[in-house]
């Protein structure tokens, strides 16, 4: 069975500091990996994905994520946080075959203080 | 930029009533999904739909649920007899033929009283 773990319910960081939101996964094979962001009362916005190739992928709004196959992790990072980055972040996985469902983590609330 | 749209944004219904949630996926997309998010919990898969039939469904998607693509643009989720525990945000998503990520709509908040 596929599963995604986001071990932190909330991450607090000061504006201008680097941020990391952690994600580990348990999926057979080499899945596709995604990060989505959800702002209050809004839908899920796609941030970035890992398909293949370079382990560091870059996405929207200055976010990037590092894929680590040996640790089965896909941590979200940003070098310098903004207050406007405060939102709920979801890590998700899906198998490479077909167009199958996304399996989401429980989400991590990012709070960036001024 | 094309977007997935959903209507209504908020639906309030009484227990036992039927509801239909509507979605208009992005026009050239071929794969369609419904997910739900109970308040404060994670996003859960309900059903995927391709080539006018269900390709996968979760254990949540029981006989009370159905999906339909009645025309070339709409994709609907019907709940025949709503229960209190159906209260959640329901998200529609779609994927193009060659794509990988799913594009989500803004959601419909369903409140069952």
CSV table of C-alpha atoms in Angstrom, one decimal:
chain,number,residue,atom,x,y,z
A,1,UNK,CA,0.0,0.0,0.0
A,2,UNK,CA,1.1,3.5,-0.7
A,3,UNK,CA,1.6,6.0,2.0
A,4,UNK,CA,3.0,9.4,2.6
A,5,UNK,CA,4.2,10.8,5.9
A,6,UNK,CA,4.5,14.5,6.8
A,7,UNK,CA,5.9,14.3,10.3
A,8,UNK,CA,5.4,17.9,11.2
A,9,UNK,CA,1.9,19.3,11.7
A,10,UNK,CA,3.3,22.8,11.7
A,11,UNK,CA,6.5,24.5,10.8
A,12,UNK,CA,7.3,28.0,12.1
A,13,UNK,CA,9.9,30.1,10.4
A,14,UNK,CA,10.8,33.8,10.4
A,15,UNK,CA,10.6,35.7,7.2
A,16,UNK,CA,13.8,35.7,5.3
A,17,UNK,CA,15.0,32.4,6.8
A,18,UNK,CA,15.2,29.2,4.9
A,19,UNK,CA,12.4,26.7,5.3
A,20,UNK,CA,12.0,22.9,5.0
A,21,UNK,CA,8.8,20.9,5.0
A,22,UNK,CA,9.5,17.2,5.3
A,23,UNK,CA,7.9,14.4,3.4
A,24,UNK,CA,8.7,10.7,3.2
A,25,UNK,CA,6.9,8.1,1.2
A,26,UNK,CA,6.4,4.3,1.0
A,27,UNK,CA,5.5,3.2,-2.5
A,28,UNK,CA,6.7,0.3,-4.6
A,29,UNK,CA,8.8,1.2,-7.6
A,30,UNK,CA,9.7,4.7,-8.5
A,31,UNK,CA,6.7,6.9,-8.0
A,32,UNK,CA,6.0,10.4,-9.2
A,33,UNK,CA,6.2,12.9,-6.4
A,34,UNK,CA,4.4,16.2,-6.0
A,35,UNK,CA,3.9,19.1,-3.7
A,36,UNK,CA,0.7,21.1,-3.5
A,37,UNK,CA,-0.2,24.2,-1.5
A,38,UNK,CA,-3.6,25.1,-0.2
A,39,UNK,CA,-4.4,28.7,0.9
A,40,UNK,CA,-7.3,29.3,3.2
A,41,UNK,CA,-10.7,28.6,1.6
A,42,UNK,CA,-9.0,27.8,-1.7
A,43,UNK,CA,-8.3,24.7,-3.7
A,44,UNK,CA,-5.0,22.8,-4.2
A,45,UNK,CA,-2.4,24.5,-6.3
A,46,UNK,CA,0.4,22.5,-7.9
A,47,UNK,CA,3.8,23.6,-6.8
A,48,UNK,CA,6.3,21.1,-8.3
A,49,UNK,CA,6.9,17.5,-9.2
A,50,UNK,CA,9.7,14.9,-9.5
A,51,UNK,CA,9.5,12.7,-12.5
A,52,UNK,CA,13.1,11.7,-13.3
A,53,UNK,CA,16.6,13.2,-13.6
A,54,UNK,CA,18.0,15.8,-11.3
A,55,UNK,CA,17.2,15.2,-7.7
A,56,UNK,CA,16.6,18.9,-7.1
A,57,UNK,CA,13.5,20.1,-8.8
A,58,UNK,CA,12.4,23.7,-8.9
A,59,UNK,CA,8.8,24.9,-8.9
A,60,UNK,CA,6.5,27.9,-8.5
A,61,UNK,CA,7.1,30.8,-6.1
A,62,UNK,CA,10.8,30.0,-5.5
A,63,UNK,CA,10.1,26.6,-4.0
A,64,UNK,CA,12.3,23.6,-4.7
A,65,UNK,CA,12.3,20.0,-3.5
A,66,UNK,CA,15.0,17.4,-3.1
A,67,UNK,CA,14.4,13.8,-4.0
A,68,UNK,CA,16.4,11.3,-2.0
A,69,UNK,CA,15.8,7.7,-3.2
A,70,UNK,CA,17.7,6.0,-0.5
A,71,UNK,CA,15.8,7.8,2.2
A,72,UNK,CA,12.5,7.8,0.3
A,73,UNK,CA,12.1,11.5,1.0
A,74,UNK,CA,11.0,14.5,-1.0
A,75,UNK,CA,11.5,17.5,1.2
A,76,UNK,CA,10.2,20.9,0.2
A,77,UNK,CA,12.6,23.8,0.6
A,78,UNK,CA,12.8,27.5,0.0
A,79,UNK,CA,16.0,29.6,0.6
A,80,UNK,CA,14.1,32.7,2.0
A,81,UNK,CA,10.6,32.5,3.3
A,82,UNK,CA,7.9,35.1,2.8
A,83,UNK,CA,5.0,35.8,5.0
A,84,UNK,CA,2.8,35.1,2.0
A,85,UNK,CA,4.1,31.5,2.0
A,86,UNK,CA,2.0,30.8,5.0
A,87,UNK,CA,-0.4,28.0,4.0
A,88,UNK,CA,-1.0,24.3,4.2
A,89,UNK,CA,1.4,22.1,2.2
A,90,UNK,CA,0.6,18.6,1.0
A,91,UNK,CA,3.1,16.1,-0.3
A,92,UNK,CA,1.6,13.5,-2.7
A,93,UNK,CA,2.7,10.4,-4.7
A,94,UNK,CA,1.3,8.3,-7.5
A,95,UNK,CA,2.6,5.3,-9.3
A,96,UNK,CA,4.2,5.8,-12.7
A,97,UNK,CA,1.9,3.4,-14.5
A,98,UNK,CA,-1.4,4.8,-15.7
A,99,UNK,CA,-3.1,7.9,-14.5
A,100,UNK,CA,-3.8,6.7,-11.0
A,101,UNK,CA,-4.9,8.4,-7.9
A,102,UNK,CA,-2.8,10.7,-5.8
A,103,UNK,CA,-2.1,9.7,-2.3
A,104,UNK,CA,-1.6,12.6,0.0
A,105,UNK,CA,0.1,13.2,3.2
A,106,UNK,CA,-1.7,14.8,6.2
A,107,UNK,CA,-0.4,18.2,5.4
A,108,UNK,CA,2.0,20.6,7.1
A,109,UNK,CA,0.9,24.1,8.1
A,110,UNK,CA,3.7,26.6,7.4
A,111,UNK,CA,3.6,29.8,9.4
A,112,UNK,CA,6.0,32.5,8.4
A,113,UNK,CA,6.3,35.3,10.9
A,114,UNK,CA,7.3,38.8,10.0
B,1,UNK,CA,-4.6,30.0,-18.2
B,2,UNK,CA,-7.3,27.3,-18.3
B,3,UNK,CA,-8.6,26.2,-14.9
B,4,UNK,CA,-10.9,23.5,-13.4
B,5,UNK,CA,-14.1,25.1,-12.2
B,6,UNK,CA,-16.6,23.8,-9.7
B,7,UNK,CA,-20.1,24.7,-8.8
B,8,UNK,CA,-21.5,25.5,-6.4
B,9,UNK,CA,-18.8,26.8,-4.1
B,10,UNK,CA,-20.9,25.9,-1.0
B,11,UNK,CA,-23.9,23.6,-0.8
B,12,UNK,CA,-26.0,23.1,2.3
B,13,UNK,CA,-28.4,20.1,2.3
B,14,UNK,CA,-30.4,18.1,4.8
B,15,UNK,CA,-29.5,14.5,5.6
B,16,UNK,CA,-31.0,12.1,3.2
B,17,UNK,CA,-31.2,14.5,0.3
B,18,UNK,CA,-29.5,14.0,-3.0
B,19,UNK,CA,-26.8,16.4,-4.1
B,20,UNK,CA,-25.0,16.9,-7.4
B,21,UNK,CA,-21.6,18.6,-7.4
B,22,UNK,CA,-20.5,19.9,-10.7
B,23,UNK,CA,-17.1,20.3,-12.3
B,24,UNK,CA,-15.8,21.6,-15.6
B,25,UNK,CA,-12.4,20.1,-16.2
B,26,UNK,CA,-9.8,21.7,-18.4
B,27,UNK,CA,-11.0,21.2,-22.0
B,28,UNK,CA,-8.3,19.0,-23.4
B,29,UNK,CA,-7.9,16.8,-20.4
B,30,UNK,CA,-8.9,13.2,-20.5
B,31,UNK,CA,-8.6,11.9,-16.9
B,32,UNK,CA,-10.9,13.1,-14.2
B,33,UNK,CA,-11.0,12.6,-10.5
B,34,UNK,CA,-12.9,13.4,-7.3
B,35,UNK,CA,-11.3,13.8,-4.0
B,36,UNK,CA,-12.6,15.0,-0.6
B,37,UNK,CA,-11.2,16.7,2.4
B,38,UNK,CA,-13.0,16.5,5.7
B,39,UNK,CA,-12.3,19.6,7.7
B,40,UNK,CA,-8.8,19.5,9.2
B,41,UNK,CA,-7.9,16.1,7.6
B,42,UNK,CA,-6.0,15.0,4.6
B,43,UNK,CA,-7.2,14.9,1.0
B,44,UNK,CA,-8.7,11.5,0.2
B,45,UNK,CA,-9.2,10.0,-3.3
B,46,UNK,CA,-12.8,9.0,-4.2
B,47,UNK,CA,-12.9,8.0,-7.8
B,48,UNK,CA,-11.1,8.3,-11.2
B,49,UNK,CA,-12.8,8.4,-14.5
B,50,UNK,CA,-11.5,7.8,-18.0
B,51,UNK,CA,-13.1,7.1,-21.4
B,52,UNK,CA,-16.6,7.4,-19.9
B,53,UNK,CA,-16.1,4.8,-17.2
B,54,UNK,CA,-14.8,4.6,-13.7
B,55,UNK,CA,-11.2,3.4,-13.7
B,56,UNK,CA,-10.6,3.2,-9.9
B,57,UNK,CA,-12.6,4.0,-6.8
B,58,UNK,CA,-11.9,4.0,-3.1
B,59,UNK,CA,-13.8,2.2,-0.3
B,60,UNK,CA,-15.4,5.6,0.5
B,61,UNK,CA,-17.1,5.6,-2.9
B,62,UNK,CA,-19.9,3.3,-2.1
B,63,UNK,CA,-23.3,2.8,-3.7
B,64,UNK,CA,-24.5,6.2,-2.6
B,65,UNK,CA,-22.0,7.8,-4.9
B,66,UNK,CA,-22.0,8.0,-8.7
B,67,UNK,CA,-20.1,10.0,-11.3
B,68,UNK,CA,-21.1,11.0,-14.8
B,69,UNK,CA,-19.8,13.0,-17.7
B,70,UNK,CA,-23.2,13.9,-19.3
B,71,UNK,CA,-21.7,16.0,-22.1
B,72,UNK,CA,-18.3,17.0,-23.4
B,73,UNK,CA,-17.5,19.4,-20.6
B,74,UNK,CA,-19.2,18.6,-17.3
B,75,UNK,CA,-18.1,16.0,-14.8
B,76,UNK,CA,-20.5,15.4,-11.9
B,77,UNK,CA,-20.5,13.7,-8.6
B,78,UNK,CA,-23.9,12.6,-7.2
B,79,UNK,CA,-24.5,11.6,-3.6
B,80,UNK,CA,-27.9,9.9,-3.5
B,81,UNK,CA,-28.8,10.1,0.2
B,82,UNK,CA,-26.4,12.4,2.1
B,83,UNK,CA,-25.2,11.6,5.6
B,84,UNK,CA,-23.7,13.9,8.2
B,85,UNK,CA,-20.3,12.4,7.6
B,86,UNK,CA,-20.4,13.4,3.9
B,87,UNK,CA,-19.8,17.0,5.1
B,88,UNK,CA,-16.5,17.9,3.5
B,89,UNK,CA,-14.8,19.9,0.8
B,90,UNK,CA,-15.0,18.0,-2.5
B,91,UNK,CA,-12.4,18.7,-5.1
B,92,UNK,CA,-12.5,17.8,-8.8
B,93,UNK,CA,-9.2,17.3,-10.7
B,94,UNK,CA,-8.1,16.5,-14.2
B,95,UNK,CA,-5.0,15.5,-16.1
B,96,UNK,CA,-4.2,15.8,-19.8
B,97,UNK,CA,-3.2,12.8,-21.9
B,98,UNK,CA,0.5,13.3,-21.6
B,99,UNK,CA,0.6,15.0,-18.2
B,100,UNK,CA,1.4,13.8,-14.8
B,101,UNK,CA,0.2,16.4,-12.3
B,102,UNK,CA,-3.5,16.8,-11.6
B,103,UNK,CA,-5.1,20.2,-11.7
B,104,UNK,CA,-7.6,20.9,-9.0
B,105,UNK,CA,-10.6,23.0,-8.9
B,106,UNK,CA,-11.4,25.4,-6.0
B,107,UNK,CA,-13.7,22.8,-4.4
B,108,UNK,CA,-17.3,22.6,-3.3
B,109,UNK,CA,-17.9,22.8,0.5
B,110,UNK,CA,-20.8,20.4,1.3
B,111,UNK,CA,-22.5,20.8,4.6
B,112,UNK,CA,-25.0,18.2,5.6
B,113,UNK,CA,-27.3,19.1,8.4
